[in-house]
PDB file of N, CA, C and O in Angstrom:
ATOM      1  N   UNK A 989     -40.312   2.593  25.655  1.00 91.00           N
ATOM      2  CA  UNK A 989     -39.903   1.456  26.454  1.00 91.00           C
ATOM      3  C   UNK A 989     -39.145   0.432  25.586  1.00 91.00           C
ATOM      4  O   UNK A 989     -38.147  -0.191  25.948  1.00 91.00           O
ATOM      5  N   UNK A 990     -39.856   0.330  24.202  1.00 90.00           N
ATOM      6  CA  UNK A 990     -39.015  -0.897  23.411  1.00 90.00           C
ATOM      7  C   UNK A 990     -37.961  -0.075  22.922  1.00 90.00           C
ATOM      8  O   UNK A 990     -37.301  -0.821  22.198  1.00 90.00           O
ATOM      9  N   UNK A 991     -37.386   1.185  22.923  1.00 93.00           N
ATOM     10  CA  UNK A 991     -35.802   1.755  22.256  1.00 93.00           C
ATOM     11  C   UNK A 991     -35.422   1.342  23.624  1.00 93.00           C
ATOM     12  O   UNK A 991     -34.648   0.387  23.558  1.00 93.00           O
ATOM     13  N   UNK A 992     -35.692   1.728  24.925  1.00 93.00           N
ATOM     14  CA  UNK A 992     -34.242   1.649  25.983  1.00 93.00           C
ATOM     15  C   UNK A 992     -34.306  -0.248  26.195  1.00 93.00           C
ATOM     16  O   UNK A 992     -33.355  -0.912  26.608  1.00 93.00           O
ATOM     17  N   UNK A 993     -35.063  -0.561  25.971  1.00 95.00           N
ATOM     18  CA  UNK A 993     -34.927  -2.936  26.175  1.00 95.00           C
ATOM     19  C   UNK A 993     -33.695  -3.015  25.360  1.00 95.00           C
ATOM     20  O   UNK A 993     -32.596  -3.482  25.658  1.00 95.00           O
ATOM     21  N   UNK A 994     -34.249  -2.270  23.897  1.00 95.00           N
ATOM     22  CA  UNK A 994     -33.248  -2.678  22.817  1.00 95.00           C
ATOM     23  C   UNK A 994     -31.829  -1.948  23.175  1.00 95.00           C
ATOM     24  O   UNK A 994     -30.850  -2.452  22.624  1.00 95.00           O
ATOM     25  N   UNK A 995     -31.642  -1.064  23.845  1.00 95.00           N
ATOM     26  CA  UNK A 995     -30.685  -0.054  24.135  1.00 95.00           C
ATOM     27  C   UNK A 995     -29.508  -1.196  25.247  1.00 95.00           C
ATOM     28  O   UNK A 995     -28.308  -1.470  25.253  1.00 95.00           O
ATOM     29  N   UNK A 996     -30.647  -1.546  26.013  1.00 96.00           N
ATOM     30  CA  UNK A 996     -30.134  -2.058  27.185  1.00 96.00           C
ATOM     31  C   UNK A 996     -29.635  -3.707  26.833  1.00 96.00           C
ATOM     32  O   UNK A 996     -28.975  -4.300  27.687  1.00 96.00           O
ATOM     33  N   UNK A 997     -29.942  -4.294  25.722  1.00 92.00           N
ATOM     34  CA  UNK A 997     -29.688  -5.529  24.835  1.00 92.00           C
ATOM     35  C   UNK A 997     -28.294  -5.151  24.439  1.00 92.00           C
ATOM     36  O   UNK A 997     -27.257  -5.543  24.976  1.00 92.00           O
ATOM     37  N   UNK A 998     -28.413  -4.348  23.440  1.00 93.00           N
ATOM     38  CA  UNK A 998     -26.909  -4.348  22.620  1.00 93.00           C
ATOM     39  C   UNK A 998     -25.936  -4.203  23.394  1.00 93.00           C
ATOM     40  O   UNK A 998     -24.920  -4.898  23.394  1.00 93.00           O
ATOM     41  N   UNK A 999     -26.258  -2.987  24.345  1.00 94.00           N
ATOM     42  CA  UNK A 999     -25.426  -2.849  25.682  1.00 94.00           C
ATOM     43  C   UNK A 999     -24.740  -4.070  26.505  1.00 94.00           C
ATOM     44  O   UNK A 999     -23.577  -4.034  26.909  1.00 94.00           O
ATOM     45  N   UNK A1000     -25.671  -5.201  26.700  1.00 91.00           N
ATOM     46  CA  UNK A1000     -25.760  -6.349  27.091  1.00 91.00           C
ATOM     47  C   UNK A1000     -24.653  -7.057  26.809  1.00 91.00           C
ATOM     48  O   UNK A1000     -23.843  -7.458  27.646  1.00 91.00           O
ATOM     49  N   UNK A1001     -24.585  -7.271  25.268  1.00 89.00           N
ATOM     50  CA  UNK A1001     -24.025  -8.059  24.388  1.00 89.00           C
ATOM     51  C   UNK A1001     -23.070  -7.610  24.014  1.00 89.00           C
ATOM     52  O   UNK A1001     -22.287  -8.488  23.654  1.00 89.00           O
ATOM     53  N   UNK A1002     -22.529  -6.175  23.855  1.00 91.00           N
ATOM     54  CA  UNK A1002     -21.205  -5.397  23.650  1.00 91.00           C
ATOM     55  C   UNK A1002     -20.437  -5.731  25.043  1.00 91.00           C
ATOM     56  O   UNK A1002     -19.315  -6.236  24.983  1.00 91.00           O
ATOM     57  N   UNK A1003     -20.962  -5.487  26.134  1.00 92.00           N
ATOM     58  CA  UNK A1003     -20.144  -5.858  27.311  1.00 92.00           C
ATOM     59  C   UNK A1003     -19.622  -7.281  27.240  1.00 92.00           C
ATOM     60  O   UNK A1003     -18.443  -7.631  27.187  1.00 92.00           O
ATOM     61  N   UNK A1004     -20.709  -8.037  27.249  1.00 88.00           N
ATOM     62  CA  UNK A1004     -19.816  -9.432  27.074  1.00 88.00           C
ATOM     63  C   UNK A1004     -19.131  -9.927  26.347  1.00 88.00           C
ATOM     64  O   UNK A1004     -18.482 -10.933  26.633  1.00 88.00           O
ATOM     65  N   UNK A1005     -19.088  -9.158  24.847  1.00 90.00           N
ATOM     66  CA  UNK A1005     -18.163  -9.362  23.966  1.00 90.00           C
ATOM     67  C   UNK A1005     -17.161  -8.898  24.308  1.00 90.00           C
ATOM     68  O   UNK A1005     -16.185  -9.418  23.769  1.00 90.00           O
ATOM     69  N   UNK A1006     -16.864  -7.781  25.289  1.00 92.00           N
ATOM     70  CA  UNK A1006     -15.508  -7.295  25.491  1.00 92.00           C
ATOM     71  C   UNK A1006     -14.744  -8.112  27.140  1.00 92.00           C
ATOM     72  O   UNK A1006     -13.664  -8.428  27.640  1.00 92.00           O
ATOM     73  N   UNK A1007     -15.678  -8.114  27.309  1.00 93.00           N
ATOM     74  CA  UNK A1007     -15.143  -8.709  29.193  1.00 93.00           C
ATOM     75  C   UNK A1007     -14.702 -10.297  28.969  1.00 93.00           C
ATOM     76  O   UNK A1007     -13.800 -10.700  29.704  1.00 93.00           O
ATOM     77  N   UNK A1008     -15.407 -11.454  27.778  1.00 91.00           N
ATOM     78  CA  UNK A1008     -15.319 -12.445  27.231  1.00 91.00           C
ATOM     79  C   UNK A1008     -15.680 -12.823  26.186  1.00 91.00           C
ATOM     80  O   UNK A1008     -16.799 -13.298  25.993  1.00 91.00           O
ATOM     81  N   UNK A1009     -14.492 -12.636  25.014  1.00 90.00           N
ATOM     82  CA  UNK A1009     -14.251 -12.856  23.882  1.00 90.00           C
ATOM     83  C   UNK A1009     -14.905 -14.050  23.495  1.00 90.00           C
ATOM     84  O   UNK A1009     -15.981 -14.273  22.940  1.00 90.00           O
ATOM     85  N   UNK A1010     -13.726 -14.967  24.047  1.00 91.00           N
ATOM     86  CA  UNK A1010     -13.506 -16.230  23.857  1.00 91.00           C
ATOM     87  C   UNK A1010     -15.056 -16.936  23.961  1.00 91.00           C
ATOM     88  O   UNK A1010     -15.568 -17.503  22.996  1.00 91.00           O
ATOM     89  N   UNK A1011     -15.603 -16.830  25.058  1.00 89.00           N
ATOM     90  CA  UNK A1011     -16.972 -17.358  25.594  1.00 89.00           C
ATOM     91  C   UNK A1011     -18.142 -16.951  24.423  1.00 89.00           C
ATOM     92  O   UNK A1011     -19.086 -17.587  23.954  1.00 89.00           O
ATOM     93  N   UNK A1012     -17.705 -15.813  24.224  1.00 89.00           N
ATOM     94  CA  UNK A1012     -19.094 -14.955  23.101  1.00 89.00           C
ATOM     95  C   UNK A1012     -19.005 -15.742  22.031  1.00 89.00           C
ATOM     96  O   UNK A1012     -20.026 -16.250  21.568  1.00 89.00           O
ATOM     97  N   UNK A1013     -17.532 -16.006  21.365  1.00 90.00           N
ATOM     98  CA  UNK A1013     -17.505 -16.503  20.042  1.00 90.00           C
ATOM     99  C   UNK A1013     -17.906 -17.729  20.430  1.00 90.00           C
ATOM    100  O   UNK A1013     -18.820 -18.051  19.672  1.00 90.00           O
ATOM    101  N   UNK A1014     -17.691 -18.611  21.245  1.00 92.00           N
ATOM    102  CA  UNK A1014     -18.253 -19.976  21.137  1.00 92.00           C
ATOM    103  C   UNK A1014     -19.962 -20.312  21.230  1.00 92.00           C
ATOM    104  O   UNK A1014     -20.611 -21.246  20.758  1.00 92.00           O
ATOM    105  N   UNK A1015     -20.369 -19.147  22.037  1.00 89.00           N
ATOM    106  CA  UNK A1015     -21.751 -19.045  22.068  1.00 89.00           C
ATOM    107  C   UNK A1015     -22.462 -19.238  20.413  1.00 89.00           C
ATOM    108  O   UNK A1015     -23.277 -19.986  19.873  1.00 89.00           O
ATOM    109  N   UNK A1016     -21.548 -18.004  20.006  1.00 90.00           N
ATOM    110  CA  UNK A1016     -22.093 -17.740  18.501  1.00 90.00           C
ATOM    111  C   UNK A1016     -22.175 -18.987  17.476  1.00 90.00           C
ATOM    112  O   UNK A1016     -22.979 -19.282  16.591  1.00 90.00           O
ATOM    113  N   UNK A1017     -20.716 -19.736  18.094  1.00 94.00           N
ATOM    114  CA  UNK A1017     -20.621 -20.978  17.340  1.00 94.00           C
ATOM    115  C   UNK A1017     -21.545 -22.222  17.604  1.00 94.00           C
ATOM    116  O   UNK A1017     -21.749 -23.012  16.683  1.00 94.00           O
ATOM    117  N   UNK A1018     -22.060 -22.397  18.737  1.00 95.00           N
ATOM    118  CA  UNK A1018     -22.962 -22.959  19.117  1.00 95.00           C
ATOM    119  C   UNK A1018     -24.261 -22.920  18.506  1.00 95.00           C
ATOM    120  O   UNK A1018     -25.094 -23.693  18.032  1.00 95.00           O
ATOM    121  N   UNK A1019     -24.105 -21.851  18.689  1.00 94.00           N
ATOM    122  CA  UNK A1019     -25.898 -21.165  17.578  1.00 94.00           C
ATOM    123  C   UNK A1019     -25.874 -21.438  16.408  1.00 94.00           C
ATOM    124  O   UNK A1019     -26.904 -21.886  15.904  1.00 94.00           O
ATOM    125  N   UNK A1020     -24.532 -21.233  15.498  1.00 95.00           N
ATOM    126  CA  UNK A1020     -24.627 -21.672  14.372  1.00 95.00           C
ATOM    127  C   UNK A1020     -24.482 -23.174  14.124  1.00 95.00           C
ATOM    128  O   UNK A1020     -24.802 -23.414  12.960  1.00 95.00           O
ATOM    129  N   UNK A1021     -24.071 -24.408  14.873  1.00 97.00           N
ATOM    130  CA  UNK A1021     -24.058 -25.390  14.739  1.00 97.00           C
ATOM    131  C   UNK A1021     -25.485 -26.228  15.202  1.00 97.00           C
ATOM    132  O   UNK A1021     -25.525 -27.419  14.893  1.00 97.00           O
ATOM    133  N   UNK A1022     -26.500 -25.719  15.836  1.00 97.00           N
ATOM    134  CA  UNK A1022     -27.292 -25.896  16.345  1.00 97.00           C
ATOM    135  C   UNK A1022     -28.324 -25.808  14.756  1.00 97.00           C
ATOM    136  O   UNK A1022     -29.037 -26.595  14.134  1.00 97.00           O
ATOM    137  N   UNK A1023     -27.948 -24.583  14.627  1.00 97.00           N
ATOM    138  CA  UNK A1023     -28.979 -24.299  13.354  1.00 97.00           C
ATOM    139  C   UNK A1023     -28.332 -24.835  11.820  1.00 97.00           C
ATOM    140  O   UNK A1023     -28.958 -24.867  10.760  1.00 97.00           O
ATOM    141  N   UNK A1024     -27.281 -25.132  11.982  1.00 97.00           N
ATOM    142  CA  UNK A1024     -26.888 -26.386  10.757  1.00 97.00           C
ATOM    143  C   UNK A1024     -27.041 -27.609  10.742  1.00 97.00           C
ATOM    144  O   UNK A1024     -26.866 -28.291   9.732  1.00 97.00           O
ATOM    145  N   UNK A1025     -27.530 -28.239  12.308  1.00 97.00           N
ATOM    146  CA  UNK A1025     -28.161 -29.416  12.401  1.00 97.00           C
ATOM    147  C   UNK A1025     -29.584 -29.558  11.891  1.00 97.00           C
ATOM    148  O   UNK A1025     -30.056 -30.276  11.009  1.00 97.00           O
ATOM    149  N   UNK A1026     -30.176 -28.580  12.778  1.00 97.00           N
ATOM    150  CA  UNK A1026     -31.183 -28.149  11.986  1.00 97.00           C
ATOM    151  C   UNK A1026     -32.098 -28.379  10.865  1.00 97.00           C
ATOM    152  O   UNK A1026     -33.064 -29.042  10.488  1.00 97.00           O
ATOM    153  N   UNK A1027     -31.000 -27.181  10.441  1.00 97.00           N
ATOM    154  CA  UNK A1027     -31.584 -27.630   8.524  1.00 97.00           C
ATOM    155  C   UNK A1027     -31.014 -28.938   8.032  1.00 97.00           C
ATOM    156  O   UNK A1027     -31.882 -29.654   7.532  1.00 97.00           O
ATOM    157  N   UNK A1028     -29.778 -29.459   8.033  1.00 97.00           N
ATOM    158  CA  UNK A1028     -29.778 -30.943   8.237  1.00 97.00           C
ATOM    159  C   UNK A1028     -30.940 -32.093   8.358  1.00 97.00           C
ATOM    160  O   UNK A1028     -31.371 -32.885   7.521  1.00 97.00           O
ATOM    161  N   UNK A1029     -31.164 -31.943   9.275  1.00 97.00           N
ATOM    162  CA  UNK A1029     -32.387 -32.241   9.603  1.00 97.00           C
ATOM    163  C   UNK A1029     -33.557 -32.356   9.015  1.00 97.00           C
ATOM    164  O   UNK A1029     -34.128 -33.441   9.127  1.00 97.00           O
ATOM    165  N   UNK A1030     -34.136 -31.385   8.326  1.00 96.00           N
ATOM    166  CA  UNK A1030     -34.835 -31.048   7.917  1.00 96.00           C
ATOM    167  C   UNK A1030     -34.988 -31.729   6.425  1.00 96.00           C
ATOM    168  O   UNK A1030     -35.908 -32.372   5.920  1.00 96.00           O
ATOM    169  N   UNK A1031     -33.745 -31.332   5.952  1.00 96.00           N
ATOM    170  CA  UNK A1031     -33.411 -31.453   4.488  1.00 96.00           C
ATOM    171  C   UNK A1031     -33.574 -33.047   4.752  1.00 96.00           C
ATOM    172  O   UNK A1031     -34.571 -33.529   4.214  1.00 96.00           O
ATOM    173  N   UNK A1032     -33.029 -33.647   5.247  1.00 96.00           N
ATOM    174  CA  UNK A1032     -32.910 -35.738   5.408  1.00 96.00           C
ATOM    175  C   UNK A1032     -34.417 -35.972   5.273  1.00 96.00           C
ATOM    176  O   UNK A1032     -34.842 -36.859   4.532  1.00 96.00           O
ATOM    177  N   UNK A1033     -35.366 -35.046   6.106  1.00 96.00           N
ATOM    178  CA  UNK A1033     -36.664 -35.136   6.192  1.00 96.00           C
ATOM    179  C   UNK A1033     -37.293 -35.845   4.574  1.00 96.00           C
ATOM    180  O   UNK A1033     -37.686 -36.881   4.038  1.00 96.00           O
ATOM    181  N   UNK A1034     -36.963 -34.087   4.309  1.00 94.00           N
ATOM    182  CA  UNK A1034     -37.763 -34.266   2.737  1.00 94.00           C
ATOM    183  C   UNK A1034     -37.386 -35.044   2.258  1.00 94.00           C
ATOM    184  O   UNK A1034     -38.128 -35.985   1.977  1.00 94.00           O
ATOM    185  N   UNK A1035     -35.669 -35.060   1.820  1.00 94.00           N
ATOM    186  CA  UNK A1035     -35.004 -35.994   0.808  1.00 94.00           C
ATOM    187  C   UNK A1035     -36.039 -37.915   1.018  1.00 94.00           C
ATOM    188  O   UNK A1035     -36.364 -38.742   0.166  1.00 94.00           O
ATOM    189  N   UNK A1036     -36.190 -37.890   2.300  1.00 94.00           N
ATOM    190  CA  UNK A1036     -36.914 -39.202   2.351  1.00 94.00           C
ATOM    191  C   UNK A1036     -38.154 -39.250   2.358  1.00 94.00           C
ATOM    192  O   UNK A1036     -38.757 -40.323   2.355  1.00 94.00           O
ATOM    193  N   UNK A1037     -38.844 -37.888   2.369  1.00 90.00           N
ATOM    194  CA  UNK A1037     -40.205 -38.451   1.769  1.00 90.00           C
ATOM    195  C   UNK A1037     -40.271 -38.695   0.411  1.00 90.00           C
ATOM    196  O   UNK A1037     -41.352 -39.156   0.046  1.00 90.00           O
ATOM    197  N   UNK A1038     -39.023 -38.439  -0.870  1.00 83.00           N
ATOM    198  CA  UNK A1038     -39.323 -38.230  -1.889  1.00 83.00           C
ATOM    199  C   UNK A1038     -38.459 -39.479  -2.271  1.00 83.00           C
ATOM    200  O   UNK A1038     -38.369 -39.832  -3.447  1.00 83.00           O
TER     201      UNK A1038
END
């Protein structure tokens, strides 16, 4: 059952990479700006407890 989820995932995600490029890459970019705030974030944390 967990090979065809995962089967049916990549599947998922190959289609929408091809039907919408444009949309996928911004997704991706999203995710990565999300998670550079993030650690941003994080890092300001410490830097000011110290």
């Amino acid at each position: 059952m967990k090979k065809v989820l995962t089967l049916l995932g990549v599947a998922l995600v190959v289609f929408l990479i091809l039907t919408n490029p444009n949309g996928a890459s911004g997704s991706v970019q999203n995710i990565g700006n999300i998670l550079y705030n993030a650690a941003q974030s994080v890092t300001v944390f410490f830097t000011n407890l110290f």
